[in-house]
Amino acid sequence: AQLDTLDIIVLAVLLIGTAAYFTKGTYWGIVKDPYASSYAAANGNKPGKTRNIIEKMEESGKNVVVFYGSQTGTAEDYASRLAKEGKARFGLETMVADLEDYDYENLDNFPEDKIAMFVLATYGEGEPTDNAVDFYEFINGDDVSFANGGDPPLGNLKFVAFGLGNNTYEHYNSMVRNVSKALEKLGATRIGAAGEGDDGAGTMEEDFLAWKDPMWTELAEKMGLEEREAVYEPVFGITEREGLTKDSPEVYLGEPNKMHLEGTSKGPYNAHNPYIAPIAESKELFTVKDRNCLHMEIDISGSNLTYTTGDHIAVWPTNAGKEVDRFLNVLGLISKRDSVISVKALDATAKVPFPTPTTYDAIARYHMEICAPVSRQFIATLAPFAPTEEAKAEMGKLGSDKDYFHEKMTNKYVNIAQALESVCSSAKWSDIPFSAFIEGLNKVQPRYYSISSSSHVQKDKISITAVVESMEIPGRADALKGVTTNYLLALKQKQHGDPHPDPHGLTYEITGPRNKYDGVHVPVHVRHSNFKLPSDPAKPIIMVGPGTGVAPFRGFVQERAARAKAGENVGKTILFFGCRKSTEDYLYADEWKQYQEDLGDNFQLITAFSREGAQKVYVQHRLQEHAKEVDELLKQKAYFYVCGDAANMAREVNTVLAKIMSEQRGIPESKAEEIVKGMRSANQYQEDVW
Ligand code: FAD
């Protein structure tokens, strides 16, 4: 059977609607700044205001615009770092712009003495980020036309470009490559090389730093810029609000927006407006003491949130009390943690990333990624504000010596507060303007989880299967604890009767701002994906999902079992699952038995327990062992799904599949690889990887 027409239409729509869904966690995330629309009005690009970038630059006196195409905030962060550096080192009047906020028909009017910078992330399959889609389509359009119709149209435009990509994907950094090519084709001049950062090799930050220095040198030369002694200029002004306390009703204590503050939260719930959902049930899935994997049922009834099997749910975390305390303490802000402050953008083009008035405590707890890895450039920025001369010198060294930084910081997985503590713990770092943290740390990002339930079976309850992140770091006393998963673990402990849960000594403000999350609630929203079952359940499916990669497949199998039970014709359903030991981390071991009863011989669960035999066995090996059957089913147009680890497993499965086809069909491997590629573009081969 071929894909039927409806399938093709549905898949095409999904593909267009949610371009670029298959990607690695780092580039994955919220559609855009959750506060962009709610707070933009107070801070810059007012809704209804100009979408004309040239006019915007003119009226705000800017000569450099740094556009970003960002999904999780990294490209946005790099864009704002470039803007700041241009201002600090060369006195440039810089602004940062979300690509989605402007139109590009008049780019041919871009003044010759100004610069456009592009910081562009690429998605797994080579697509633009959500906020860059329109721009990308415009400049690559066959009949792209500009206001003046000059030839070449962009003869005046000078630009620089940096891309964020991942070399484990085929279309590595295709965004920056294609945009650069398109702009040059239209007559624009690029200054410096188009930089390429590689998350696959884990060198993104260093690639960025290595690219930007020669770029600035060339830019300074071409534009006749004079370098000055770098001066830090805060982007945000902080005002203490004497008349307000943390109990004043207008003070945000972590509420994401005004409706939440006023207790009138309502849908639509999305990346701008999370739903505070009750957790209906939670349980531990592992049977070992030292590792945790959570199964949680999140109740979305009455919220207007909907999902379909294969979608993702986003969970908004709260930072652990221990880390909030550490952060406030090292800055000398512990006694002021509940002081109320207002934050205002000092520059008309900047946006405050959270609602104010608020408190230092709420900012650190709910709005900033204070636990994330620390960047070398940020350390360099903070050096002048160190509390002692010795600390200043050490910060300078860390900021400028890549290997030294690696040894002292990167290897130890420290966050910003741990980094500052390790440089100087005898004095507080209270000279650092708080604005530097708002500028230099990412705003809190929701984490995504593949929904592990079927919407056909339980439309009002979304389940997740989340392994709790905990990593031993050599040379460090405490393990590195994942922000969101340990918060979820605490919520589970609370649900099971512990009034003050503190997994691994991490405490949480578990009842949320103003106790609004009491009764075990968690802020969420749903993101629709194109990782979908065939619309016809009679079609065979093959699923490969080791570890938590099994999450969406629990949903898939749950759905097919329910359909079979209801008498529908359900096709062959094969699941390859792998874990360490059948007695430790075999997820949903009991449930599969029930599904087996419902689906009968049509369900086949093939397991790989890597630590049970003399040799490690993984799902890829099992796939190979079942080569004949797999190939037969693929010939019958079975859908093939892979979920879980992007870096190794998913790539290997792809390779093994091509090998299987080549062997079984007696065709060259290159031909088999072409077939696999074809399956991917026809959505017969789908990935949900991170
Ligand atoms: P984080 O705090 O975000 O830490 C994650 C990792 O970042 C750490 O392990 C470490 O490697 C690194 N890191 C953090 N802090 C530092 C530091 N200071 N220095 C150096 N490195 C650091 N997970 C599941 O368990 N189940 C799922 O079904 C699932 N589905 C997903 C679906 C999608 C589409 C995506 C993108 C991801 C999915 N994930 C899933 C992963 C999930 O979103 C989270 O990334 C994961 O749970 C970890 O989140 P965390 O906040 O606990 O850890």
XYZ file of C-alpha atoms and ligand atoms in Angstrom:
743
model
C 0.000 0.000 0.000
C 1.057 3.540 -0.681
C 0.620 6.407 1.732
C -2.963 7.340 1.142
C -3.840 10.824 -0.007
C -5.169 11.938 3.331
C -1.963 10.802 4.999
C 0.050 12.805 2.547
C -2.051 15.895 3.053
C -1.974 15.544 6.828
C 1.746 14.923 6.832
C 2.408 17.832 4.504
C 0.381 20.174 6.676
C 2.124 18.953 9.791
C 5.458 19.325 8.080
C 4.793 22.894 7.093
C 3.167 23.804 10.370
C 5.853 22.440 12.588
C 8.876 22.581 10.393
C 11.987 21.208 11.935
C 10.689 19.103 14.671
C 13.441 16.549 14.660
C 16.297 18.065 16.458
C 18.529 17.858 19.432
C 17.502 19.197 22.794
C 19.851 22.118 22.756
C 18.122 23.705 19.835
C 14.766 22.752 20.879
C 12.475 24.849 22.884
C 9.882 27.481 23.121
C 8.533 29.030 20.019
C 9.648 32.438 21.114
C 10.225 34.643 24.056
C 7.355 33.907 26.438
C 7.245 37.522 27.443
C 7.728 38.999 24.022
C 4.120 39.859 23.512
C 3.022 40.434 27.075
C 5.847 42.749 27.989
C 6.978 44.124 24.682
C 4.559 46.989 25.087
C 6.495 48.343 28.027
C 9.886 47.591 26.610
C 10.456 48.413 23.045
C 8.929 46.926 19.978
C 5.391 47.894 20.736
C 2.679 45.871 19.061
C 1.283 47.871 16.187
C 4.573 49.725 15.866
C 6.820 49.617 12.909
C 7.863 46.419 11.168
C 10.232 48.562 9.151
C 13.726 47.860 10.438
C 15.281 50.830 8.689
C 12.772 53.203 10.245
C 13.282 51.513 13.620
C 17.046 51.949 13.446
C 16.674 55.525 12.282
C 14.317 56.560 15.073
C 16.341 54.848 17.791
C 19.683 56.087 16.459
C 21.147 52.644 15.762
C 23.840 51.750 13.271
C 24.022 48.008 13.843
C 21.169 45.514 14.007
C 21.779 41.949 15.197
C 19.011 39.707 13.901
C 18.512 36.335 15.492
C 16.818 33.121 14.411
C 16.565 31.279 17.714
C 14.605 28.400 19.152
C 15.825 27.798 22.684
C 17.469 31.131 23.332
C 21.112 30.341 22.513
C 21.183 32.249 19.223
C 19.304 35.074 20.926
C 21.897 35.096 23.693
C 24.772 35.238 21.189
C 23.011 38.060 19.347
C 22.751 40.122 22.485
C 26.367 39.392 23.340
C 27.461 40.661 19.916
C 25.345 43.765 20.347
C 26.863 44.454 23.743
C 30.392 43.871 22.588
C 29.950 46.189 19.603
C 28.788 48.914 21.928
C 31.392 48.320 24.641
C 34.427 47.991 22.376
C 33.627 50.263 19.432
C 30.887 52.545 20.693
C 28.535 51.200 18.022
C 24.854 51.918 18.520
C 23.564 48.375 18.426
C 20.188 46.741 18.670
C 18.990 43.144 18.734
C 16.025 42.110 16.599
C 13.845 39.026 16.441
C 13.701 38.130 12.722
C 9.987 37.624 13.062
C 9.349 41.213 14.169
C 10.254 42.846 10.848
C 9.542 42.795 7.110
C 12.306 42.590 4.535
C 10.948 44.087 1.301
C 12.837 47.288 1.970
C 16.161 45.695 2.846
C 17.456 47.331 -0.341
C 17.171 50.685 1.450
C 19.559 49.534 4.164
C 22.078 52.364 4.557
C 25.607 51.737 3.367
C 27.171 52.931 6.612
C 25.168 50.518 8.787
C 25.653 46.828 9.500
C 23.263 43.907 9.723
C 24.388 40.883 11.714
C 22.663 37.506 11.513
C 22.874 34.868 14.226
C 21.017 31.844 12.926
C 20.326 28.462 14.439
C 19.606 25.491 12.173
C 17.197 22.743 13.014
C 17.996 19.041 12.634
C 16.781 18.581 9.102
C 18.188 21.894 7.934
C 15.192 24.077 8.578
C 14.991 27.594 9.966
C 13.852 28.169 13.529
C 10.176 29.063 13.879
C 10.900 32.792 14.137
C 13.069 32.775 10.981
C 10.727 30.935 8.625
C 9.211 34.018 6.972
C 12.539 35.777 6.514
C 14.112 32.631 5.114
C 11.324 32.019 2.667
C 11.372 35.649 1.602
C 15.054 35.913 0.740
C 15.122 32.503 -0.885
C 11.963 33.110 -2.869
C 12.160 32.630 -6.644
C 10.690 36.033 -7.283
C 12.069 37.919 -4.284
C 11.402 41.582 -4.982
C 12.403 44.704 -3.139
C 11.043 48.210 -2.787
C 13.304 49.907 -5.361
C 13.846 47.130 -7.839
C 17.592 48.023 -8.098
C 20.134 45.660 -9.574
C 21.650 44.117 -7.609
C 18.998 44.913 -4.999
C 21.157 44.555 -1.886
C 24.273 46.291 -3.194
C 24.333 48.536 -0.109
C 23.900 45.834 2.508
C 26.912 44.849 4.566
C 26.446 41.900 6.848
C 28.162 39.458 9.166
C 26.838 35.993 9.965
C 27.180 33.257 12.532
C 25.350 29.927 12.555
C 24.491 27.475 15.297
C 24.314 23.886 14.132
C 25.048 20.295 14.947
C 27.380 18.238 12.795
C 25.588 15.014 13.617
C 22.876 16.150 11.231
C 23.155 16.023 7.506
C 22.269 19.641 6.833
C 24.889 21.049 9.131
C 24.497 24.787 9.641
C 22.479 25.053 6.477
C 20.685 28.184 7.723
C 23.753 30.368 7.947
C 25.163 28.896 4.742
C 21.986 29.396 2.749
C 21.190 32.839 4.129
C 24.708 34.010 3.463
C 24.566 32.651 -0.073
C 21.146 34.180 -0.726
C 22.191 37.624 0.534
C 25.378 37.577 -1.531
C 23.454 36.504 -4.593
C 21.298 39.588 -4.077
C 24.411 41.752 -4.069
C 25.102 42.091 -0.326
C 28.681 42.041 0.977
C 29.641 39.783 3.825
C 32.290 41.004 6.213
C 34.423 38.255 7.747
C 33.795 34.542 7.408
C 30.347 33.127 8.084
C 30.973 31.476 11.456
C 29.727 27.992 12.244
C 29.207 26.740 15.780
C 28.979 22.997 16.341
C 26.876 21.666 19.158
C 27.511 18.103 18.021
C 31.190 18.457 18.907
C 30.248 20.391 22.062
C 32.289 23.380 20.896
C 29.538 25.922 20.249
C 30.767 28.498 22.733
C 34.410 28.239 21.684
C 33.474 28.302 17.986
C 31.566 31.511 18.622
C 34.426 33.112 20.537
C 36.973 32.020 17.914
C 34.836 33.444 15.108
C 33.971 36.794 16.583
C 37.456 38.171 17.224
C 38.716 38.153 13.627
C 35.236 39.290 12.568
C 35.490 42.400 14.772
C 39.006 43.112 13.457
C 37.835 42.954 9.870
C 34.715 44.951 10.599
C 36.723 47.646 12.375
C 39.071 47.869 9.415
C 36.350 47.969 6.754
C 34.173 50.452 8.645
C 36.979 52.556 10.083
C 35.979 51.822 13.679
C 38.224 52.740 16.572
C 38.477 50.393 19.463
C 38.135 51.994 22.861
C 38.655 50.738 26.403
C 35.663 48.424 26.781
C 33.127 49.937 29.135
C 30.231 47.991 30.516
C 26.939 49.783 30.073
C 23.923 48.189 31.718
C 20.980 47.463 29.443
C 18.521 47.400 32.344
C 17.944 49.850 35.144
C 17.012 48.419 38.542
C 14.926 50.528 40.911
C 14.214 49.488 44.481
C 10.542 49.972 45.231
C 10.542 51.198 48.816
C 6.765 51.357 49.092
C 6.219 47.733 48.084
C 6.766 44.459 49.912
C 6.567 40.902 48.671
C 3.017 40.811 49.972
C 1.839 43.735 47.855
C -0.696 42.411 45.353
C 1.011 44.006 42.342
C 4.350 42.314 43.015
C 5.193 39.301 40.854
C 6.575 36.437 42.937
C 7.130 34.133 39.973
C 3.753 34.384 38.265
C 4.432 34.264 34.546
C 2.093 37.072 33.559
C -0.587 39.470 34.690
C -3.482 37.050 34.442
C -1.642 34.597 36.659
C -0.838 37.400 39.115
C -4.443 38.461 39.321
C -5.671 34.878 39.593
C -7.594 35.115 36.341
C -5.391 32.806 34.345
C -7.140 31.508 31.276
C -6.315 29.903 27.947
C -5.113 29.668 25.342
C -2.202 28.134 27.187
C 1.009 28.121 25.220
C 4.684 29.093 25.346
C 3.615 32.572 26.490
C 1.130 31.438 29.042
C 1.610 28.126 30.881
C -1.244 26.191 32.451
C -0.795 25.358 36.131
C -1.807 21.719 35.834
C -2.599 19.298 38.638
C -0.461 16.181 38.727
C -3.047 13.430 39.066
C -0.654 10.585 39.747
C 3.038 9.936 39.935
C 5.187 6.892 40.441
C 8.714 5.570 40.260
C 9.475 3.268 37.352
C 12.954 2.041 38.265
C 13.493 -0.602 40.898
C 17.006 0.549 41.851
C 17.699 3.042 44.614
C 20.339 5.209 42.971
C 18.498 6.176 39.801
C 15.004 7.519 39.264
C 12.587 7.518 36.381
C 9.251 9.199 36.881
C 5.899 8.375 35.422
C 3.514 11.292 35.895
C -0.068 11.842 34.851
C -0.817 15.506 34.247
C -4.462 16.476 34.256
C -5.432 18.913 31.504
C -9.192 18.623 31.806
C -10.955 21.971 31.688
C -7.850 23.772 30.438
C -8.690 23.772 26.712
C -5.296 22.181 26.173
C -5.465 19.286 23.756
C -2.953 16.795 22.494
C -2.653 13.974 20.066
C -0.553 10.854 20.547
C 3.098 11.670 19.786
C 2.992 15.341 20.881
C 5.285 16.904 23.486
C 4.504 18.567 26.752
C 6.614 21.439 28.008
C 7.303 21.637 31.739
C 8.320 24.933 33.331
C 10.828 24.342 36.108
C 11.588 26.067 39.391
C 15.216 26.322 40.468
C 16.242 24.419 43.597
C 16.370 26.437 46.820
C 19.984 25.451 47.357
C 21.024 27.024 44.059
C 18.847 30.098 44.532
C 20.467 30.612 47.938
C 23.936 30.089 46.536
C 23.321 32.609 43.758
C 21.868 35.300 46.023
C 24.507 34.669 48.659
C 27.520 35.016 46.380
C 26.124 38.329 45.112
C 25.518 39.592 48.636
C 21.773 39.705 48.021
C 20.588 37.258 50.686
C 19.315 39.970 53.021
C 17.635 41.705 50.101
C 16.113 38.613 48.548
C 12.565 39.793 49.174
C 13.204 43.469 48.348
C 10.925 44.602 45.578
C 12.522 45.938 42.419
C 11.383 47.237 39.084
C 13.453 46.508 36.024
C 13.334 48.859 33.046
C 15.056 48.599 29.698
C 17.388 51.590 29.353
C 17.455 51.105 25.630
C 14.275 51.343 23.618
C 15.115 48.171 21.699
C 15.710 45.904 24.721
C 13.089 43.759 26.451
C 12.854 42.864 30.120
C 12.569 39.068 30.105
C 10.173 38.783 33.076
C 7.347 40.786 34.580
C 8.091 43.379 37.276
C 7.850 44.696 40.002
C 9.299 41.531 41.434
C 11.901 40.316 43.936
C 15.489 39.092 43.525
C 14.348 35.769 44.933
C 11.597 35.342 42.343
C 13.922 36.272 39.478
C 16.535 33.724 40.550
C 13.988 31.036 41.325
C 11.601 31.273 38.390
C 13.101 33.326 35.593
C 16.820 32.788 35.105
C 18.807 29.669 34.220
C 21.142 30.097 37.174
C 22.224 26.413 37.053
C 23.327 26.352 33.414
C 26.966 25.997 32.350
C 28.847 29.255 32.646
C 30.272 30.932 29.536
C 33.837 32.173 29.231
C 32.734 35.458 27.741
C 30.432 36.104 30.678
C 33.293 35.507 33.106
C 35.359 38.051 31.148
C 32.488 40.565 31.307
C 32.252 40.208 35.084
C 36.020 40.475 35.714
C 36.105 44.250 36.340
C 33.532 43.851 39.122
C 35.425 41.215 41.109
C 35.659 41.938 44.843
C 39.467 41.718 45.110
C 42.414 42.449 42.815
C 43.358 38.805 42.965
C 39.887 37.720 41.904
C 39.954 40.292 39.109
C 43.188 38.821 37.770
C 41.844 35.278 38.017
C 38.635 36.229 36.198
C 40.734 37.905 33.503
C 42.787 34.762 33.077
C 39.708 32.538 32.960
C 38.120 34.854 30.421
C 41.086 34.916 28.092
C 42.696 31.490 28.456
C 40.555 28.850 26.814
C 42.439 25.835 28.220
C 42.573 27.250 31.716
C 38.852 27.958 31.610
C 38.233 24.415 30.429
C 40.208 22.929 33.262
C 38.736 25.107 36.012
C 35.152 25.574 34.857
C 33.953 23.433 31.950
C 35.386 20.195 33.344
C 33.698 20.775 36.671
C 30.295 21.603 35.205
C 29.925 24.651 37.407
C 27.128 27.163 37.210
C 27.648 30.912 37.540
C 27.393 31.073 41.338
C 29.716 28.095 41.778
C 32.153 29.741 39.367
C 32.184 33.009 41.318
C 32.437 31.133 44.630
C 35.407 29.172 43.362
C 37.239 32.346 42.326
C 36.509 34.204 45.567
C 34.332 33.116 48.451
C 35.769 35.388 51.150
C 34.013 38.485 49.829
C 30.652 39.042 48.120
C 30.442 39.905 44.465
C 28.146 42.816 45.191
C 29.748 45.240 42.723
C 28.354 43.376 39.745
C 25.398 45.362 38.402
C 22.362 43.059 38.560
C 21.609 44.022 34.958
C 24.658 41.984 33.913
C 22.896 38.807 35.060
C 19.661 39.641 33.301
C 21.697 40.196 30.146
C 24.153 37.350 30.595
C 22.031 34.442 31.837
C 19.362 32.787 29.731
C 15.790 33.125 30.792
C 14.295 29.898 32.108
C 13.419 27.500 29.308
C 10.652 24.950 29.604
C 11.862 21.362 29.081
C 10.083 19.101 26.625
C 8.863 15.563 27.245
C 7.517 13.113 24.691
C 3.995 12.359 25.816
C 3.802 8.712 26.851
C 0.025 8.320 26.751
C -2.487 8.034 23.937
C -4.992 10.846 23.407
C -7.391 8.246 22.055
C -7.320 6.430 25.414
C -6.962 9.342 27.861
C -7.612 12.664 26.226
C -7.589 14.657 29.462
C -4.501 13.147 31.028
C -1.036 13.532 29.636
C 1.595 11.170 30.894
C 5.334 11.672 30.861
C 8.252 9.318 31.414
C 11.220 11.273 32.663
C 14.559 10.012 33.862
C 15.904 12.151 36.701
C 19.189 13.794 35.690
C 22.016 13.232 38.111
C 25.636 13.163 37.060
C 28.696 12.393 39.175
C 31.487 14.830 38.358
C 35.041 13.701 39.061
C 36.706 16.039 41.509
C 33.408 17.449 42.750
C 31.637 16.515 45.960
C 28.054 16.917 44.798
C 26.518 15.457 41.664
C 25.157 17.693 38.930
C 21.382 17.684 39.264
C 19.025 18.396 36.386
C 16.821 21.415 37.080
C 13.446 20.173 35.912
C 13.630 16.470 36.633
C 14.686 16.933 40.256
C 11.879 19.439 40.703
C 9.496 16.819 39.312
C 10.980 14.256 41.696
C 10.238 16.598 44.597
C 6.663 16.982 43.353
C 6.345 13.217 43.280
C 7.642 12.950 46.842
C 5.143 15.566 47.931
C 2.341 13.676 46.271
C 3.384 10.607 48.193
C 3.023 12.338 51.532
C 6.295 14.158 52.165
C 5.307 17.744 53.112
C 8.883 19.085 52.626
C 10.472 16.996 49.941
C 14.186 17.461 49.426
C 15.557 14.949 46.958
C 19.344 14.908 47.378
C 19.197 17.911 49.686
C 17.537 20.101 47.081
C 14.524 21.902 48.436
C 11.968 23.624 46.273
C 9.352 26.277 46.719
C 7.040 23.441 45.955
C 3.766 25.308 46.405
C 4.813 27.968 43.887
C 4.328 31.724 43.988
C 1.691 32.644 46.600
C 1.009 28.912 47.071
C -0.627 28.875 43.655
C 0.845 25.463 42.806
C -0.243 23.846 46.047
C -1.944 20.483 45.807
C 0.839 19.313 43.473
C 0.635 21.450 40.359
C 3.168 22.126 37.645
C 3.191 24.784 34.873
C 2.934 23.220 31.408
C 1.950 23.750 27.818
C 1.611 21.370 24.879
C 3.639 21.521 21.698
C 2.255 19.656 18.749
C 4.626 17.486 16.794
C 4.589 15.608 13.537
C 5.672 12.356 15.173
C 2.489 10.528 14.404
C 0.946 7.106 14.031
C -0.372 6.270 10.560
C -3.990 7.391 10.302
C -4.865 3.845 9.264
C -4.207 1.540 12.241
C -4.001 -1.463 9.917
C -0.612 -0.257 8.711
C 2.346 -2.030 10.307
C 4.698 -0.023 12.508
C 8.219 -0.615 13.797
C 9.379 1.394 16.813
C 12.884 1.723 18.214
C 12.961 3.344 21.641
C 15.568 2.442 24.224
C 15.428 4.005 27.709
C 13.068 6.965 27.940
C 12.975 6.823 24.150
C 10.149 4.366 24.763
C 7.953 7.222 26.043
C 5.959 8.008 22.892
C 5.785 4.312 22.025
C 3.958 3.539 25.228
C 1.378 5.981 23.869
C 1.455 4.365 20.424
C 1.032 0.833 21.789
C -1.613 1.948 24.298
C -3.575 3.411 21.404
C -3.264 0.405 19.112
C -4.139 -1.979 21.948
C -7.304 0.014 22.686
C -8.267 -0.017 19.019
C -7.672 -3.759 18.749
C -9.730 -4.327 21.858
C -12.541 -2.302 20.289
C -12.454 -4.619 17.308
C -10.549 -2.437 14.868
C -8.120 -3.979 12.444
C -4.666 -3.159 13.810
C -1.498 -4.022 11.918
C 1.754 -5.530 13.074
C 3.241 -3.524 15.949
C 6.904 -4.137 16.735
C 8.754 -2.392 19.539
C 12.511 -2.573 20.093
C 13.240 -1.568 23.674
C 16.561 -1.531 25.485
C 17.826 -0.784 28.965
C 20.519 -1.966 31.368
C 18.819 -4.824 33.197
C 15.419 -6.472 33.119
C 15.352 -6.194 36.917
C 16.298 -2.505 37.191
C 15.164 -0.125 34.517
C 12.783 -2.139 32.342
C 10.148 0.530 31.799
C 6.484 -0.501 31.926
C 7.410 -4.210 32.084
C 3.975 -5.167 33.388
C 1.973 -3.021 31.035
C 3.416 -4.622 27.928
C 1.897 -7.912 29.047
C -1.558 -6.374 29.038
C -1.027 -4.830 25.600
C 0.164 -8.224 24.400
C -3.144 -9.689 25.426
C -5.088 -6.991 23.623
C -3.014 -7.050 20.451
C -2.217 -10.753 20.382
C 0.447 -11.939 17.962
C 0.383 -8.616 16.235
C 2.435 -7.128 19.047
C 6.067 -8.048 19.353
C 8.311 -6.602 22.042
C 11.983 -7.184 21.370
C 14.256 -6.326 24.266
C 17.963 -5.638 24.578
C 19.388 -5.664 28.111
C 22.845 -4.239 27.795
C 24.228 -5.384 31.123
C 22.947 -8.905 31.401
C 25.168 -10.894 29.083
C 28.895 -11.091 28.581
C 28.534 -8.673 25.698
C 26.632 -5.421 25.579
C 23.542 -5.742 23.452
C 21.702 -2.691 22.175
C 18.546 -2.172 20.142
C 20.623 -1.777 16.967
C 21.870 -5.352 17.380
C 18.362 -6.650 17.838
C 17.251 -4.774 14.752
C 20.001 -6.489 12.788
C 18.974 -9.889 14.164
C 15.432 -9.276 12.909
C 16.629 -8.017 9.530
C 14.418 -10.216 7.402
C 11.205 -9.397 9.193
C 12.018 -5.691 9.363
C 12.712 -5.542 5.655
C 9.548 -7.463 4.820
C 7.476 -5.003 6.814
C 9.208 -2.011 5.247
C 8.324 -3.407 1.845
C 4.733 -3.389 3.057
C 5.275 0.318 3.797
C 5.525 -0.096 7.557
C 6.123 3.172 9.384
C 9.498 3.238 11.108
C 9.969 5.298 14.280
C 13.020 6.135 16.379
C 12.953 7.960 19.683
C 15.593 8.867 22.252
C 19.286 9.658 22.063
C 20.089 11.745 18.998
C 23.849 11.640 19.099
C 24.513 7.906 18.972
C 21.533 5.595 18.950
C 19.445 7.359 16.302
C 22.374 7.624 13.895
C 23.323 4.010 14.374
C 19.777 2.845 13.826
C 19.725 4.797 10.581
C 22.967 3.111 9.483
C 21.803 -0.357 10.517
C 18.548 0.072 8.661
C 20.354 0.933 5.436
C 22.614 -2.072 5.965
C 19.637 -4.360 6.494
C 18.005 -3.180 3.280
C 21.188 -3.529 1.344
C 21.750 -7.090 2.552
C 18.164 -8.233 2.270
C 17.547 -6.712 -1.129
C 20.996 -7.329 -2.562
C 21.494 -3.684 -3.424
C 24.541 -1.457 -2.798
C 24.584 0.355 0.545
C 24.539 3.713 -1.204
C 21.271 2.763 -2.875
C 19.845 1.566 0.461
C 20.844 4.875 2.052
C 18.958 6.667 -0.710
C 15.885 4.585 0.095
C 16.165 5.484 3.794
C 16.411 9.152 2.841
C 13.345 8.757 0.698
C 11.495 7.170 3.612
C 12.404 10.155 5.734
C 11.101 12.675 3.271
C 7.898 10.688 2.844
C 7.565 10.646 6.645
C 7.619 6.881 6.609
C 10.735 7.173 8.809
C 10.108 9.484 11.765
C 12.396 10.562 14.562
C 11.723 12.104 17.942
C 15.210 12.583 19.278
C 16.967 14.776 21.774
P 19.074 20.292 32.974
O 19.287 21.060 34.190
O 18.505 20.958 31.800
O 20.455 19.592 32.590
C 20.520 18.783 31.428
C 21.970 18.531 31.069
O 22.634 19.756 30.755
C 22.818 17.927 32.193
O 22.665 16.545 32.267
C 24.197 18.340 31.745
O 24.662 17.505 30.728
C 23.961 19.718 31.175
N 24.193 20.726 32.224
C 23.288 21.261 33.077
N 23.879 22.137 33.912
C 25.179 22.164 33.583
C 26.316 22.876 34.073
N 26.238 23.736 35.079
N 27.495 22.659 33.474
C 27.609 21.790 32.445
N 26.576 21.094 31.955
C 25.380 21.272 32.502
N 13.579 13.410 28.693
C 12.977 12.357 29.300
O 13.421 11.922 30.368
N 11.853 11.774 28.768
C 11.317 12.212 27.598
O 10.314 11.657 27.146
C 11.942 13.313 26.939
N 11.447 13.792 25.779
C 12.057 14.836 25.168
C 11.536 15.306 23.965
C 12.127 16.370 23.321
C 11.551 16.859 22.034
C 13.273 16.972 23.889
C 13.933 18.121 23.235
C 13.781 16.521 25.065
C 13.195 15.448 25.723
N 13.701 14.983 26.937
C 13.086 13.910 27.541
C 14.813 15.661 27.637
C 14.229 16.712 28.597
O 13.630 17.773 27.872
C 15.287 17.362 29.498
O 16.339 17.834 28.722
C 15.814 16.448 30.558
O 14.762 15.942 31.341
C 16.793 17.179 31.475
O 16.180 18.297 32.035
P 16.634 18.899 33.433
O 16.065 20.263 33.547
O 16.364 17.931 34.525
O 18.211 18.981 33.278
